[in-house]
Amino acid sequence: MSVLDLVLGRRLANREFNERKIGAFEGLPAMGLDGLGSSAYGPEAALSILIPLGAGATSYIGWVMVPIVALLAILFASYWQTVRAYPSNGGAYIVARDNLGTNASLLAAAALMVDYVLNVAVGIAAGVGALVSAAPALHPYILPLCLAILVIVTVVNLRGTLDAGRVFALPTYLFIVSFGFVLALGAYRVFSSGGNPQALVAPPAAGEATEAVTLWLLLRAFASGCTAMTGVEAVSNGMTAFREPTVKYGHRTLTAIVVILGTLLLGIAFLAHTYEIGAMSQEQDGYRSVLSQISAAVLGEGVLYYTTIGSLLCVLAFSANTSFVDFPRLCRVVAEDGFLPKSFAIAGRRLVFDVGILYLAVTSGVLLIAFGGITDRLIPLFAIGAFLTFTISQTGMVWHWRRSITAGSSNRGNKTHLALNTAGALTTGVALIVIVAAKLLEGAWITIVVLPIVIVLLKNIRSYYDRLFDELRVPAPIKLSDLSAPIAMVTLESWTKLSENALTFAMSISPDVIAVHLLKLSRPDQEEERRKLEERWRAEVEEPLAREGLSPPRLVILQSEYRNLQLPMMKLIDQIKAQHPSKRIAVLIPDVVKDRWYQHLLHTHRAARLRSRLLRLRDEDLTVINVSLRIKQRAEHPQ
Amino acid sequence: MSVLDLVLGRRLANREFNERKIGAFEGLPAMGLDGLGSSAYGPEAALSILIPLGAGATSYIGWVMVPIVALLAILFASYWQTVRAYPSNGGAYIVARDNLGTNASLLAAAALMVDYVLNVAVGIAAGVGALVSAAPALHPYILPLCLAILVIVTVVNLRGTLDAGRVFALPTYLFIVSFGFVLALGAYRVFSSGGNPQALVAPPAAGEATEAVTLWLLLRAFASGCTAMTGVEAVSNGMTAFREPTVKYGHRTLTAIVVILGTLLLGIAFLAHTYEIGAMSQEQDGYRSVLSQISAAVLGEGVLYYTTIGSLLCVLAFSANTSFVDFPRLCRVVAEDGFLPKSFAIAGRRLVFDVGILYLAVTSGVLLIAFGGITDRLIPLFAIGAFLTFTISQTGMVWHWRRSITAGSSNRGNKTHLALNTAGALTTGVALIVIVAAKLLEGAWITIVVLPIVIVLLKNIRSYYDRLFDELRVPAPIKLSDLSAPIAMVTLESWTKLSENALTFAMSISPDVIAVHLLKLSRPDQEEERRKLEERWRAEVEEPLAREGLSPPRLVILQSEYRNLQLPMMKLIDQIKAQHPSKRIAVLIPDVVKDRWYQHLLHTHRAARLRSRLLRLRDEDLTVINVSLRIKQRAEHPQ
């Protein structure tokens, strides 16, 4: 256990729950990395779509990025309200469940779950991809690097969200400071040069224009750039991680994420425009990302440049952390509603939901392995889930405010709230339609196929639990009919301490004990052990008991014609049942406690097998008891 | 179960044991394939060593092959005697155990086990190698082909040795008839042509001689050719497979194997000599094995040739069957002596020892996968085990006869027996030394390292069982001190049919029942379910029982500060123990019977975990009982 303690930290007590909650300082690294990392691939994705415009591309970036930042502002205002209205958990699942009903909430849950898994795989692969393009010597190790990062993020999150927030604080704040500096210095150069700044490292010349600008091209660029907005919903889903007052810390974290992200997006668009920096095709020799080109243009290629790019790599690689904070919390509420296995709602040693964390790690690990650590093809699937969630969440809030107004709430602000969330729902809804239309053939159809499957699965799980609870409900006071002692059957292999222990226990719970021994259980040519057992039974059980005036148990010896345990046992049980139809029967099976792994190889597991087979074959009139005995350890028995 | 019935056949009854035994007709395919297959690689291996002699190689083949066949004759006579002296099991392990003691018997067992595993891997790889050299298009599928054959041989043997003997009878007898015809026709051509037969397909010209003949070269050729003798011990190890009279069928099978093998070896050497056919280097273009060259020289390249080579491929590929017949039987006697886990001595559904068969399949499968289906490097390790076994077995027989003579047995034949086995022990011992010397650096050292490790493992297993039986031995008549009813503790999650069932069982076995409920077991922020449970307990348990004049069980509600089950339970048990030091305590844990695989994902397994942890922590004063209840199936509950 001490290795686990070292890696994951000691087991936390329930009373430590509140101390383990986070504020905005840890909230930004814990939940914001996905959003901040988006600033790297959103503008890049938009500019990539504009490549066919050649040198003209950078003059249109404003047309794409300003609407995106406007949308971001609407989202910010909407989520600000959501966080206040749902201070304990404002995730899309809860908002939809409370306002739009089960189906909408399950759609939101399914979209979020798929999105969180994709985010882990895509985020880690993007970080490693950027690292490998900076250090091509690492190219053969893409998959191991991806899996190593996955393990780090998993372990840190198994230690708890507070630890995760602290561990990832350094790269997060370094990233913010570095890029803040790049934007400020770049802007200063632009204005001091009268709008014509000189790049320290000149960006490569743009290619020939191969297409004229069209609305469809701009819409596609907008749809691609919208990936910059994923991660904004993170705070609403992770509200349970904050300490009291949760709304205050939630608002602070949300504000930090959105303001920094918005500033970065606008700043990047502005510098790309003025420095005339476009996206390069990844197949091109000497490929550099937009952010790398901008940093080099502003900073040159010194220590500052490498610090900046290093912090960007970290933010990309660890953007998976947002999923690790939110996914288990989402699964927990879904599991509490019975739509996921109950184990998703059990807090582990560090008060986080281990099953969700491990499930996320395994699923995204499988994705990474299946795609060899290169997940470009998954990116188109990515924004759909986020925008679907945005739309459902905003729509839920619209219903929420309308109900408040109908109910005659005195709060005048409600109409403003309604207007804001309506604007949010409409704009994200339109953006969702644009994204689906623009990316349908690139893979968005996969999401459209997968979501219904997930929803059906969730509903099936719920209906299993419904059936289970229905089945287990006790309709009436306790039944007092069968409180007479059961008939106790004890299985014997030979006369050992195991059987002695089981037999005395049987005699302590019932006056009616039957010992059963099966012949030729191992092999047809097994020697007859019947005579030896009968002799010992007489000498060591029957006679001592008779001397004490006790009626000794009956010994029944049976043939196991097919070398299995359950058939002769079942036959005997049926006979006894026929004689005593109203009695319960308890089958006691002696067993050795296996403390060491190798003991499992050295014992035959007959006790466990007999138990599981009897349970499979018989119903509630039978209770199966493994009477276990520990054998002394080697240390106590020097040879 | 019906799929298993289809693949493995129905479960056999003990009374069918004798009908499942085999005669010589099935014995030859079941046990002889290893020996017959040796005729393919023995001469090939010897001639390979002679390649440096160039065209002169074939004139020395007689010098190598005649001693080998002479040794084979001595082995035949020795094993003939062993089979008669040990009619139920004449394997080297038994002979050594009865005559030379434990250490020698374990050495024999270890050598045989290693050899059998190697034989499976090498045999299958050799067969597939021959197939691929005949059909190069199959080259990318070497490993899948190897594993497919392994699965076939495994399944056939899980069906029983009788089935294996019948399945492999066709290729075996086809092989014997085909090569009998090749040898007869070849010999006829040689004599009718006055010793200068014309090859229908001319063998390739031999290379230049690069070395002169030396004794060391001939000894190395002899050592390599000795692989032709592996498989001769198979009958002695597999005696339990034969029906009565086992000696008769054992002798017939042994005779068949040795006579056919000896004839093939001499015939092949003779034809190689007269047709001047030498071994080709496997790297050479258009490589053909010696047997393929001889067949083509005698038969041309028509239907007969392909039938002959096809039967050879089958015999090589299925030569693993000998291991599958003998290895489980060897492991069974070793396990009965306590040197292997007891499960190796349990007969499965088809009256063969499934654990041994599956262990052999998995181990050799791992070897095949590790070597990618090309096991050439394992061949040098191969003959050592066999000759070590020969030598130990013969030496054991020498002691056997010496004791008979010392005991003054009237049988005069004993001196002849003694002489024969002494000759066998000496010649195989010398051969062993030659083989080890010739192959030490090629890999024979691995065997010398591995065998002691296996022996230590076997001895450790035995000492575990010795300790276990020592610990479990009951030194005195049954203890009657503690026959009073135990205190019964029942764990409750909530008040359901599960808990009702467990509680009524507890009340039926003890007047002293305590119900325990743990709070905040899943999460620190779990709602307080205490009040609800207490209300139901009062209404549905306490009041009904009080009305019947029964004293109701006590309900104890505890906090689980660390969200684990065992710590609060242990504390409570300690308290009860302190109050009632002489009482046994039974902990009853309600549980759901899981009939379907998906139920394991949907339940939290708390019952199983609590059981195993309590057993780990406590000793024999505690009995843990999972009181299981089946919930009704979906089919009975249309939604």
Short mmCIF file of N, CA, C and O in Angstrom, two decimals, chain B residues 49-50 53 60-61 63-64 213-224 434:
data_model
loop_
_atom_site.label_atom_id
_atom_site.label_comp_id
_atom_site.label_asym_id
_atom_site.label_seq_id
_atom_site.Cartn_x
_atom_site.Cartn_y
_atom_site.Cartn_z
N ILE B 49 25.81 -30.70 -41.17
CA ILE B 49 27.14 -30.56 -40.56
C ILE B 49 28.22 -30.99 -41.56
O ILE B 49 29.34 -30.48 -41.53
N LEU B 50 27.85 -31.91 -42.46
CA LEU B 50 28.84 -32.46 -43.40
C LEU B 50 28.98 -31.60 -44.66
O LEU B 50 29.81 -31.91 -45.54
N LEU B 53 32.25 -30.82 -46.43
CA LEU B 53 32.98 -31.86 -47.15
C LEU B 53 32.67 -31.85 -48.64
O LEU B 53 33.24 -32.63 -49.41
N TYR B 60 30.02 -40.19 -46.29
CA TYR B 60 30.22 -40.39 -44.85
C TYR B 60 28.92 -40.56 -44.08
O TYR B 60 28.95 -40.79 -42.88
N ILE B 61 27.77 -40.42 -44.79
CA ILE B 61 26.51 -40.43 -44.05
C ILE B 61 26.31 -41.76 -43.32
O ILE B 61 25.76 -41.81 -42.22
N TRP B 63 28.59 -43.55 -41.90
CA TRP B 63 29.40 -43.52 -40.67
C TRP B 63 28.66 -42.86 -39.51
O TRP B 63 28.95 -43.12 -38.35
N VAL B 64 27.77 -41.98 -39.89
CA VAL B 64 27.02 -41.26 -38.85
C VAL B 64 25.72 -41.99 -38.54
O VAL B 64 25.34 -42.15 -37.38
N VAL B 213 37.77 -34.30 -43.76
CA VAL B 213 36.99 -34.99 -42.74
C VAL B 213 37.83 -35.18 -41.47
O VAL B 213 39.03 -35.46 -41.53
N THR B 214 37.20 -34.92 -40.31
CA THR B 214 37.88 -35.14 -39.02
C THR B 214 36.92 -35.90 -38.12
O THR B 214 35.71 -35.95 -38.35
N LEU B 215 37.46 -36.50 -37.05
CA LEU B 215 36.62 -37.22 -36.10
C LEU B 215 35.63 -36.24 -35.45
O LEU B 215 34.46 -36.56 -35.24
N TRP B 216 36.12 -35.03 -35.15
CA TRP B 216 35.27 -34.02 -34.49
C TRP B 216 34.08 -33.66 -35.36
O TRP B 216 32.96 -33.55 -34.90
N LEU B 217 34.33 -33.55 -36.69
CA LEU B 217 33.23 -33.25 -37.61
C LEU B 217 32.20 -34.38 -37.59
O LEU B 217 31.00 -34.15 -37.51
N LEU B 218 32.68 -35.61 -37.62
CA LEU B 218 31.76 -36.75 -37.61
C LEU B 218 31.00 -36.82 -36.29
O LEU B 218 29.81 -37.12 -36.25
N LEU B 219 31.70 -36.50 -35.18
CA LEU B 219 31.02 -36.50 -33.88
C LEU B 219 29.93 -35.44 -33.84
O LEU B 219 28.84 -35.67 -33.32
N ARG B 220 30.25 -34.26 -34.40
CA ARG B 220 29.24 -33.20 -34.42
C ARG B 220 28.05 -33.60 -35.29
O ARG B 220 26.89 -33.37 -34.94
N ALA B 221 28.33 -34.26 -36.43
CA ALA B 221 27.24 -34.75 -37.28
C ALA B 221 26.41 -35.77 -36.52
O ALA B 221 25.16 -35.77 -36.57
N PHE B 222 27.09 -36.64 -35.77
CA PHE B 222 26.40 -37.64 -34.96
C PHE B 222 25.50 -36.95 -33.93
O PHE B 222 24.32 -37.29 -33.76
N ALA B 223 26.07 -35.95 -33.23
CA ALA B 223 25.31 -35.26 -32.20
C ALA B 223 24.07 -34.60 -32.80
O ALA B 223 22.97 -34.67 -32.23
N SER B 224 24.24 -33.98 -33.97
CA SER B 224 23.08 -33.34 -34.60
C SER B 224 22.07 -34.37 -35.05
O SER B 224 20.85 -34.19 -34.90
N VAL B 434 28.57 -36.11 -25.76
CA VAL B 434 28.94 -35.63 -27.09
C VAL B 434 28.04 -34.47 -27.51
O VAL B 434 28.49 -33.42 -27.99
#
